[in-house]
Amino acid sequence: MCSPRSKPELQHLTQSSYHSWLQTLISDAIVWPWLERGKVTISAFHEWAIIELRSNGNRRPALALYRAENFELLAKALDLWPYPRGHSKHAYVMEVQEFTLVVADERNCPFLPSQMRLKPSSRLTHVKSKQGQDCNAACRDNGLSCSEQDFWFLNSCEVLAQHFPCEAGCALVIGDDIPNYVVEESMNTFRKCLVTERQSTCAASHKATIRLCACTNG
């Protein structure tokens, strides 16, 4: 049975102390290679945990790293919502039977050590498209190529705010042309920056938006 990690000490009610606790938990954790092992179930985790997490009588936490594009597979096994929500800084802490499991986004969780973080392409450039233009064309106009795998690094309200005014805020929607900024007054998302929960494509475009494109020269 899975359940959110309970934190009986009142100090965890403050954000800064909770984040410090979370970082310490991650630094002490052993990585559960759930994707490499092929079998993603609670029983598979428990079998692995009994062998790997008990050392000299001390029970250490486990760490499961995910990416947005494979989260649904892990979420199904752990009985989580199929999209990564309800996290703190892109990390969840759960009790799986008698073991503690931290589930963390390997792109975005700031508590992961550098060697565990998935990094963008070394030559990634953020390029704003023209209104209604796809990212293949926008990158090509700048002598670059579109990199679909790097869209995840642009897909945040914080990154969009570096390039657009986002006067009406930032919203989560579904669309292949996202992340973007809505410039068409007839849209109910006018002047909003938009992020998504699924893979963006280089070829997508929308007449009402300006895309933020992931371009590389590699």
Coordinates of N, CA and C in Angstrom, one line a residue:
M1 N 0.8 -1.2 0.0 CA 0.0 0.0 0.0 C 0.9 1.2 0.0
C2 N 0.5 2.2 -0.8 CA 1.3 3.5 -0.9 C 0.5 4.6 -0.2
S3 N 1.2 5.5 0.5 CA 0.6 6.6 1.1 C 1.5 7.7 1.2
P4 N 1.0 9.0 1.3 CA 2.0 10.1 1.4 C 2.8 10.0 2.7
R5 N 4.0 10.4 2.7 CA 4.8 10.4 3.9 C 4.3 11.3 4.9
S6 N 4.1 10.8 6.1 CA 3.6 11.6 7.2 C 4.8 12.3 7.9
K7 N 4.7 13.5 8.4 CA 5.8 14.2 9.0 C 5.3 14.8 10.3
P8 N 5.4 13.9 11.4 CA 4.9 14.3 12.7 C 5.5 15.5 13.3
E9 N 6.7 15.9 13.0 CA 7.4 17.0 13.6 C 6.9 18.3 13.0
L10 N 6.5 19.3 13.9 CA 5.9 20.5 13.5 C 6.9 21.3 12.6
Q11 N 8.2 21.1 12.7 CA 9.2 21.9 12.0 C 9.0 21.7 10.5
H12 N 8.4 20.5 10.1 CA 8.2 20.3 8.6 C 7.0 21.1 8.1
L13 N 6.3 21.8 8.9 CA 5.2 22.6 8.4 C 5.7 23.9 7.8
T14 N 6.9 24.3 8.0 CA 7.5 25.4 7.3 C 8.2 25.0 6.1
Q15 N 8.0 25.8 5.0 CA 8.5 25.4 3.7 C 10.0 25.2 3.7
S16 N 10.8 26.1 4.3 CA 12.2 26.0 4.2 C 12.7 24.8 4.9
S17 N 12.2 24.5 6.1 CA 12.6 23.3 6.8 C 12.2 22.0 6.1
Y18 N 11.0 22.0 5.5 CA 10.6 20.9 4.8 C 11.5 20.6 3.6
H19 N 11.9 21.6 2.9 CA 12.8 21.5 1.8 C 14.2 21.0 2.2
S20 N 14.6 21.5 3.4 CA 15.9 21.0 3.9 C 15.8 19.5 4.3
W21 N 14.7 19.1 4.9 CA 14.4 17.7 5.2 C 14.4 16.9 3.9
L22 N 13.7 17.4 2.9 CA 13.6 16.7 1.6 C 15.0 16.5 1.0
Q23 N 15.8 17.5 1.0 CA 17.1 17.4 0.4 C 18.0 16.4 1.1
T24 N 17.9 16.4 2.4 CA 18.6 15.4 3.2 C 18.2 14.0 2.9
L25 N 16.9 13.8 2.8 CA 16.3 12.5 2.4 C 16.8 12.0 1.1
I26 N 16.9 12.9 0.1 CA 17.3 12.5 -1.2 C 18.8 12.2 -1.2
S27 N 19.6 13.0 -0.4 CA 21.0 12.7 -0.4 C 21.4 11.4 0.2
D28 N 20.5 10.9 1.1 CA 20.7 9.6 1.7 C 20.1 8.4 1.0
A29 N 19.4 8.7 -0.1 CA 18.6 7.7 -0.8 C 19.4 6.8 -1.7
I30 N 18.9 5.6 -2.0 CA 19.5 4.7 -3.0 C 18.5 4.7 -4.2
V31 N 19.0 4.9 -5.4 CA 18.2 5.0 -6.6 C 17.6 3.6 -6.9
W32 N 16.3 3.6 -7.0 CA 15.6 2.4 -7.5 C 15.5 2.5 -9.0
P33 N 16.2 1.6 -9.8 CA 16.2 1.7 -11.2 C 15.0 1.1 -11.9
W34 N 13.9 1.6 -11.6 CA 12.6 1.0 -12.0 C 12.4 0.9 -13.5
L35 N 12.9 1.8 -14.2 CA 12.7 1.8 -15.7 C 13.6 0.7 -16.3
E36 N 14.8 0.6 -15.8 CA 15.8 -0.4 -16.3 C 15.4 -1.8 -16.0
R37 N 14.7 -2.0 -14.9 CA 14.3 -3.4 -14.5 C 13.1 -4.0 -15.2
G38 N 12.4 -3.1 -15.9 CA 11.3 -3.5 -16.8 C 10.0 -3.8 -16.0
K39 N 10.0 -4.4 -14.9 CA 8.8 -4.8 -14.1 C 8.5 -3.7 -13.1
V40 N 7.5 -2.9 -13.4 CA 7.2 -1.7 -12.5 C 5.9 -2.0 -11.7
T41 N 6.1 -2.6 -10.6 CA 5.0 -2.9 -9.7 C 5.4 -2.7 -8.2
I42 N 4.4 -2.6 -7.3 CA 4.7 -2.5 -5.9 C 5.5 -3.7 -5.4
S43 N 5.1 -4.9 -5.8 CA 5.8 -6.1 -5.4 C 7.3 -6.1 -5.9
A44 N 7.5 -5.6 -7.1 CA 8.9 -5.5 -7.6 C 9.7 -4.6 -6.8
F45 N 9.1 -3.4 -6.5 CA 9.8 -2.4 -5.6 C 10.1 -3.1 -4.3
H46 N 9.2 -3.8 -3.7 CA 9.4 -4.3 -2.3 C 10.5 -5.3 -2.3
E47 N 10.5 -6.2 -3.3 CA 11.6 -7.2 -3.4 C 12.9 -6.5 -3.6
W48 N 13.0 -5.5 -4.4 CA 14.3 -4.8 -4.6 C 14.7 -4.1 -3.3
A49 N 13.7 -3.4 -2.6 CA 14.0 -2.7 -1.4 C 14.5 -3.5 -0.2
I50 N 14.0 -4.7 -0.1 CA 14.4 -5.6 1.0 C 15.9 -5.9 0.8
I51 N 16.3 -6.1 -0.4 CA 17.8 -6.4 -0.7 C 18.6 -5.2 -0.6
E52 N 18.2 -4.0 -1.2 CA 19.1 -2.9 -1.4 C 19.0 -1.8 -0.3
L53 N 17.9 -1.7 0.4 CA 17.8 -0.6 1.4 C 18.2 -0.9 2.8
R54 N 18.3 -2.2 3.1 CA 18.7 -2.5 4.5 C 20.2 -2.8 4.5
S55 N 20.9 -2.0 5.2 CA 22.4 -2.1 5.2 C 22.8 -1.9 6.7
N56 N 23.4 -2.9 7.3 CA 23.9 -2.8 8.7 C 22.8 -2.4 9.6
G57 N 21.6 -2.9 9.3 CA 20.5 -2.6 10.2 C 19.8 -1.3 10.0
N58 N 20.4 -0.5 9.1 CA 19.8 0.9 8.9 C 19.0 0.9 7.6
R59 N 17.7 1.3 7.7 CA 16.9 1.4 6.5 C 17.0 2.7 5.8
R60 N 17.5 2.8 4.6 CA 17.6 4.0 3.9 C 16.4 4.2 3.0
P61 N 16.2 5.5 2.6 CA 15.1 5.8 1.6 C 15.4 5.3 0.2
A62 N 14.4 5.2 -0.6 CA 14.7 4.9 -2.0 C 14.3 6.1 -2.8
L63 N 14.9 6.2 -4.0 CA 14.7 7.4 -4.9 C 14.3 6.9 -6.3
A64 N 13.2 7.3 -6.8 CA 12.7 6.9 -8.1 C 12.8 8.2 -9.0
L65 N 13.6 8.2 -10.0 CA 13.7 9.3 -10.9 C 12.8 9.1 -12.1
Y66 N 12.1 10.2 -12.4 CA 11.2 10.1 -13.6 C 11.4 11.3 -14.5
R67 N 10.8 11.2 -15.7 CA 10.7 12.3 -16.7 C 9.2 12.4 -17.0
A68 N 8.8 13.6 -17.4 CA 7.4 13.8 -17.7 C 6.8 12.8 -18.7
E69 N 7.7 12.3 -19.6 CA 7.2 11.4 -20.6 C 7.1 10.0 -20.2
N70 N 7.7 9.6 -19.0 CA 7.5 8.2 -18.5 C 6.8 8.2 -17.2
F71 N 6.4 9.3 -16.7 CA 5.8 9.4 -15.3 C 4.5 8.5 -15.2
E72 N 3.7 8.5 -16.3 CA 2.4 7.7 -16.2 C 2.7 6.2 -15.8
L73 N 3.7 5.7 -16.4 CA 4.0 4.3 -16.1 C 4.4 4.1 -14.6
L74 N 5.2 4.9 -14.1 CA 5.5 4.9 -12.6 C 4.3 5.2 -11.8
A75 N 3.5 6.2 -12.2 CA 2.3 6.6 -11.4 C 1.3 5.4 -11.3
K76 N 1.2 4.7 -12.4 CA 0.2 3.6 -12.4 C 0.6 2.5 -11.3
A77 N 1.9 2.3 -11.2 CA 2.4 1.3 -10.2 C 2.2 1.8 -8.8
L78 N 2.4 3.1 -8.6 CA 2.3 3.7 -7.3 C 1.0 4.2 -6.9
D79 N 0.0 4.1 -7.8 CA -1.3 4.6 -7.6 C -1.4 6.1 -7.4
L80 N -0.6 6.8 -8.3 CA -0.6 8.3 -8.3 C -1.4 8.8 -9.5
W81 N -1.8 10.1 -9.4 CA -2.4 10.7 -10.6 C -1.5 10.6 -11.8
P82 N -2.0 10.3 -13.0 CA -1.1 10.0 -14.1 C -0.3 11.2 -14.6
Y83 N -0.5 12.4 -14.1 CA 0.3 13.5 -14.4 C 1.0 14.0 -13.2
P84 N 2.2 14.5 -13.2 CA 3.0 14.9 -12.0 C 2.4 16.2 -11.4
R85 N 1.5 16.0 -10.4 CA 0.9 17.1 -9.7 C 1.0 16.8 -8.2
G86 N 0.8 17.9 -7.4 CA 0.8 17.7 -5.9 C 2.2 17.5 -5.3
H87 N 3.2 17.9 -6.1 CA 4.6 17.7 -5.6 C 5.0 19.0 -5.0
S88 N 6.2 18.9 -4.3 CA 6.9 20.1 -3.8 C 8.2 20.1 -4.5
K89 N 8.4 21.2 -5.3 CA 9.6 21.3 -6.1 C 9.9 20.0 -6.9
H90 N 8.9 19.5 -7.5 CA 9.0 18.3 -8.3 C 9.4 17.1 -7.6
A91 N 9.1 16.9 -6.4 CA 9.4 15.7 -5.6 C 8.2 15.3 -4.7
Y92 N 7.9 14.0 -4.6 CA 6.9 13.5 -3.7 C 7.7 12.6 -2.7
V93 N 7.1 12.5 -1.5 CA 7.6 11.5 -0.5 C 6.5 10.6 -0.1
M94 N 6.7 9.3 -0.2 CA 5.6 8.3 0.0 C 6.2 7.2 0.9
E95 N 5.2 6.5 1.6 CA 5.5 5.3 2.3 C 5.0 4.2 1.4
V96 N 5.8 3.3 1.0 CA 5.4 2.1 0.2 C 5.7 0.9 1.1
Q97 N 4.6 0.4 1.7 CA 4.7 -0.6 2.8 C 5.6 0.0 3.9
E98 N 6.7 -0.7 4.3 CA 7.5 -0.1 5.4 C 8.7 0.8 4.9
F99 N 8.7 1.0 3.6 CA 9.9 1.8 3.1 C 9.4 3.2 2.7
T100 N 10.4 4.1 2.7 CA 10.2 5.5 2.3 C 10.7 5.6 0.8
L101 N 9.9 6.2 0.0 CA 10.2 6.4 -1.4 C 10.1 7.8 -1.8
V102 N 11.1 8.4 -2.4 CA 11.1 9.8 -2.9 C 11.0 9.6 -4.4
V103 N 10.0 10.3 -5.0 CA 9.8 10.3 -6.5 C 10.1 11.7 -7.0
A104 N 11.1 11.8 -7.8 CA 11.6 13.1 -8.2 C 11.8 13.2 -9.7
D105 N 11.5 14.4 -10.2 CA 11.7 14.7 -11.6 C 13.1 15.0 -11.9
E106 N 13.7 14.2 -12.8 CA 15.2 14.3 -13.0 C 15.6 15.5 -13.8
R107 N 14.6 16.2 -14.4 CA 14.9 17.5 -15.1 C 14.8 18.7 -14.1
N108 N 13.8 18.6 -13.3 CA 13.4 19.9 -12.6 C 13.6 19.9 -11.1
C109 N 13.8 18.8 -10.4 CA 13.9 18.8 -9.0 C 15.2 19.4 -8.5
P110 N 15.2 20.5 -7.8 CA 16.4 21.2 -7.5 C 17.2 20.5 -6.4
F111 N 16.6 19.5 -5.7 CA 17.3 18.8 -4.6 C 18.2 17.7 -5.1
L112 N 18.1 17.3 -6.4 CA 18.9 16.3 -6.9 C 20.4 16.7 -7.1
P113 N 21.4 15.9 -6.8 CA 22.7 16.3 -7.1 C 22.9 16.4 -8.6
S114 N 23.9 17.2 -9.0 CA 24.1 17.6 -10.4 C 24.3 16.4 -11.3
Q115 N 24.9 15.3 -10.8 CA 25.2 14.1 -11.6 C 23.9 13.3 -11.9
M116 N 22.8 13.6 -11.1 CA 21.6 12.9 -11.4 C 20.6 13.7 -12.2
R117 N 20.9 15.0 -12.4 CA 20.0 15.8 -13.2 C 20.1 15.6 -14.7
L118 N 19.0 15.5 -15.4 CA 19.0 15.4 -16.8 C 19.1 16.9 -17.3
K119 N 20.1 17.1 -18.2 CA 20.4 18.5 -18.6 C 20.0 18.7 -20.1
P120 N 19.7 19.9 -20.4 CA 19.3 20.2 -21.8 C 20.5 20.1 -22.7
S121 N 20.3 20.1 -24.0 CA 21.3 20.1 -25.0 C 22.3 21.2 -24.7
S122 N 23.6 21.0 -24.9 CA 24.6 22.0 -24.5 C 24.4 23.3 -25.4
R123 N 23.9 23.2 -26.6 CA 23.7 24.3 -27.5 C 22.3 24.8 -27.6
L124 N 21.5 24.5 -26.6 CA 20.1 24.9 -26.7 C 19.9 26.4 -26.7
T125 N 19.1 26.9 -27.6 CA 18.8 28.3 -27.7 C 17.2 28.5 -27.7
H126 N 16.8 29.4 -26.9 CA 15.3 29.7 -26.8 C 15.0 30.7 -27.9
V127 N 14.1 30.4 -28.8 CA 13.7 31.2 -29.9 C 12.2 31.5 -29.9
K128 N 11.8 32.7 -30.0 CA 10.4 33.0 -30.1 C 10.0 33.0 -31.6
S129 N 8.9 32.3 -31.9 CA 8.4 32.2 -33.3 C 7.7 33.5 -33.7
K130 N 7.4 33.6 -34.9 CA 6.4 34.6 -35.3 C 5.0 34.1 -35.0
Q131 N 4.0 34.9 -35.0 CA 2.7 34.5 -34.7 C 2.2 33.4 -35.7
G132 N 1.7 32.3 -35.2 CA 1.2 31.3 -36.1 C 2.3 30.4 -36.8
Q133 N 3.6 30.6 -36.4 CA 4.7 29.9 -37.0 C 5.0 28.7 -36.2
D134 N 5.4 27.6 -36.9 CA 5.9 26.4 -36.2 C 7.3 26.5 -35.8
C135 N 7.8 25.6 -35.0 CA 9.2 25.8 -34.5 C 10.2 25.3 -35.5
N136 N 9.9 24.4 -36.4 CA 10.8 24.1 -37.5 C 11.2 25.3 -38.2
A137 N 10.2 26.1 -38.6 CA 10.5 27.3 -39.4 C 11.2 28.4 -38.5
A138 N 10.8 28.5 -37.3 CA 11.4 29.6 -36.4 C 12.8 29.3 -36.2
C139 N 13.2 28.0 -35.9 CA 14.6 27.6 -35.7 C 15.4 27.8 -37.0
R140 N 14.8 27.4 -38.1 CA 15.5 27.5 -39.4 C 15.7 28.9 -39.7
D141 N 14.8 29.9 -39.4 CA 15.1 31.3 -39.7 C 16.3 31.8 -38.9
N142 N 16.7 31.1 -37.9 CA 17.8 31.5 -37.1 C 19.0 30.6 -37.3
G143 N 19.0 29.9 -38.4 CA 20.1 29.0 -38.7 C 20.3 27.8 -37.8
L144 N 19.2 27.4 -37.1 CA 19.2 26.3 -36.1 C 18.2 25.2 -36.5
S145 N 18.2 24.2 -35.7 CA 17.3 23.1 -35.9 C 16.4 22.9 -34.6
C146 N 15.2 22.5 -34.8 CA 14.3 22.3 -33.6 C 14.7 21.0 -32.9
S147 N 14.6 21.0 -31.6 CA 15.0 19.8 -30.8 C 13.8 19.5 -29.9
E148 N 13.0 18.5 -30.3 CA 11.8 18.2 -29.5 C 12.1 17.7 -28.1
Q149 N 13.2 17.0 -27.9 CA 13.5 16.5 -26.5 C 13.8 17.7 -25.5
D150 N 14.1 18.9 -26.1 CA 14.4 20.0 -25.2 C 13.2 20.9 -24.8
F151 N 12.1 20.6 -25.4 CA 10.9 21.4 -25.1 C 10.6 21.3 -23.6
W152 N 10.9 20.2 -23.0 CA 10.5 20.1 -21.5 C 11.3 21.1 -20.7
F153 N 12.4 21.6 -21.2 CA 13.2 22.5 -20.4 C 12.6 24.0 -20.6
L154 N 11.8 24.1 -21.6 CA 11.1 25.4 -21.8 C 9.7 25.5 -21.2
N155 N 9.2 24.3 -20.9 CA 7.8 24.2 -20.5 C 7.6 24.5 -19.0
S156 N 7.8 25.7 -18.7 CA 7.5 26.2 -17.3 C 7.1 27.7 -17.4
C157 N 6.3 28.1 -16.4 CA 5.8 29.5 -16.3 C 7.0 30.4 -16.1
E158 N 8.0 29.9 -15.4 CA 9.2 30.8 -15.1 C 10.0 31.0 -16.3
V159 N 10.2 30.0 -17.2 CA 10.9 30.2 -18.4 C 10.1 31.1 -19.4
L160 N 8.8 30.9 -19.5 CA 8.0 31.7 -20.4 C 8.1 33.2 -20.0
A161 N 8.1 33.4 -18.7 CA 8.1 34.8 -18.2 C 9.3 35.5 -18.5
Q162 N 10.4 34.8 -18.8 CA 11.6 35.5 -19.3 C 11.5 36.0 -20.7
H163 N 10.6 35.5 -21.4 CA 10.5 35.9 -22.8 C 9.2 36.7 -23.2
F164 N 8.1 36.5 -22.4 CA 6.8 37.1 -22.7 C 6.3 37.8 -21.5
P165 N 5.4 38.8 -21.6 CA 4.9 39.6 -20.5 C 3.9 38.7 -19.7
C166 N 3.2 37.8 -20.3 CA 2.3 36.9 -19.5 C 1.3 37.7 -18.6
E167 N 0.7 38.8 -19.2 CA -0.1 39.7 -18.4 C -1.3 39.1 -17.7
A168 N -1.8 38.0 -18.3 CA -3.0 37.3 -17.7 C -2.6 36.1 -16.9
G169 N -1.3 35.9 -16.7 CA -0.9 34.8 -15.9 C -0.4 33.6 -16.8
C170 N -0.4 32.5 -16.1 CA 0.2 31.3 -16.8 C -0.8 30.2 -16.5
A171 N -1.1 29.3 -17.5 CA -2.1 28.3 -17.4 C -1.6 27.0 -18.0
L172 N -2.2 25.9 -17.4 CA -1.9 24.6 -17.9 C -3.0 24.1 -18.8
V173 N -2.6 23.8 -20.1 CA -3.5 23.3 -21.1 C -2.9 22.2 -21.9
I174 N -3.6 21.6 -22.8 CA -3.0 20.5 -23.6 C -2.9 21.0 -25.1
G175 N -1.8 20.8 -25.7 CA -1.6 21.2 -27.1 C -0.2 21.0 -27.6
D176 N -0.1 20.6 -28.8 CA 1.2 20.3 -29.4 C 2.1 21.5 -29.6
D177 N 1.5 22.7 -29.6 CA 2.2 23.9 -29.9 C 2.6 24.6 -28.6
I178 N 2.5 24.0 -27.5 CA 2.8 24.6 -26.2 C 4.2 24.1 -25.8
P179 N 5.0 25.0 -25.2 CA 4.8 26.3 -24.5 C 4.6 27.4 -25.5
N180 N 3.7 28.4 -25.1 CA 3.5 29.5 -26.0 C 2.9 30.7 -25.2
Y181 N 2.7 31.8 -26.0 CA 2.0 33.0 -25.5 C 0.9 33.3 -26.4
V182 N -0.3 33.6 -25.9 CA -1.5 33.8 -26.7 C -1.6 35.3 -27.0
V183 N -1.7 35.6 -28.3 CA -1.7 37.1 -28.7 C -3.0 37.4 -29.5
E184 N -3.9 36.4 -29.6 CA -5.2 36.7 -30.3 C -6.2 37.1 -29.3
E185 N -6.8 38.3 -29.5 CA -7.8 38.8 -28.5 C -9.0 38.0 -28.4
S186 N -9.4 37.2 -29.4 CA -10.6 36.5 -29.4 C -10.5 35.2 -28.5
M187 N -9.3 34.8 -28.1 CA -9.1 33.6 -27.3 C -9.3 33.9 -25.9
N188 N -10.0 33.0 -25.2 CA -10.2 33.2 -23.7 C -8.9 33.1 -22.9
T189 N -7.8 32.7 -23.6 CA -6.5 32.7 -22.9 C -5.6 33.8 -23.4
F190 N -6.2 34.9 -23.9 CA -5.5 36.0 -24.5 C -4.6 36.6 -23.4
R191 N -3.3 36.8 -23.8 CA -2.2 37.4 -23.0 C -1.8 36.4 -21.9
K192 N -2.1 35.1 -22.0 CA -1.6 34.1 -21.1 C -0.5 33.4 -21.7
C193 N 0.4 33.0 -20.8 CA 1.5 32.0 -21.2 C 0.9 30.6 -20.9
L194 N 1.2 29.7 -21.7 CA 0.6 28.4 -21.6 C 1.7 27.3 -21.5
V195 N 1.5 26.4 -20.6 CA 2.4 25.2 -20.4 C 1.5 23.9 -20.6
T196 N 2.2 22.8 -20.8 CA 1.4 21.6 -21.1 C 2.0 20.4 -20.3
E197 N 1.3 19.3 -20.3 CA 1.7 18.1 -19.7 C 2.1 17.0 -20.6
R198 N 2.2 17.3 -21.9 CA 2.6 16.2 -22.8 C 3.6 16.8 -23.8
Q199 N 4.2 15.9 -24.5 CA 5.3 16.2 -25.4 C 4.9 17.2 -26.5
S200 N 5.6 18.3 -26.6 CA 5.4 19.3 -27.7 C 6.1 18.8 -29.0
T201 N 5.6 19.3 -30.1 CA 6.2 18.9 -31.4 C 6.8 20.1 -32.1
C202 N 7.8 19.9 -32.9 CA 8.4 21.0 -33.7 C 7.4 21.5 -34.8
A203 N 6.6 20.6 -35.3 CA 5.8 21.0 -36.5 C 4.5 21.7 -36.1
A204 N 4.1 21.7 -34.9 CA 2.8 22.3 -34.5 C 2.8 23.8 -34.5
S205 N 1.7 24.4 -34.8 CA 1.5 25.8 -34.7 C 0.1 26.2 -34.5
H206 N -0.2 27.4 -34.1 CA -1.6 27.9 -33.8 C -1.6 29.3 -34.2
K207 N -2.6 29.7 -35.0 CA -2.7 31.1 -35.5 C -2.8 32.1 -34.4
A208 N -3.2 31.7 -33.2 CA -3.4 32.7 -32.1 C -2.2 32.8 -31.2
T209 N -1.1 32.1 -31.4 CA 0.0 32.1 -30.5 C 1.4 32.4 -31.1
I210 N 2.3 32.7 -30.2 CA 3.7 32.8 -30.5 C 4.4 31.7 -29.7
R211 N 5.0 30.8 -30.3 CA 5.7 29.7 -29.6 C 7.0 30.1 -29.0
L212 N 7.4 29.4 -28.0 CA 8.8 29.4 -27.5 C 9.4 28.1 -28.0
C213 N 10.4 28.2 -28.8 CA 11.0 27.0 -29.5 C 12.3 26.6 -28.9
A214 N 12.5 25.3 -28.9 CA 13.8 24.7 -28.5 C 14.7 24.5 -29.7
C215 N 15.7 25.3 -29.9 CA 16.5 25.2 -31.1 C 18.0 24.9 -30.7
T216 N 18.6 24.2 -31.6 CA 20.0 23.9 -31.4 C 20.8 24.0 -32.7
N217 N 22.1 24.1 -32.6 CA 22.9 24.0 -33.9 C 23.7 22.8 -34.0
G218 N 23.3 21.8 -33.1 CA 24.0 20.5 -33.1 C 23.3 19.5 -34.1

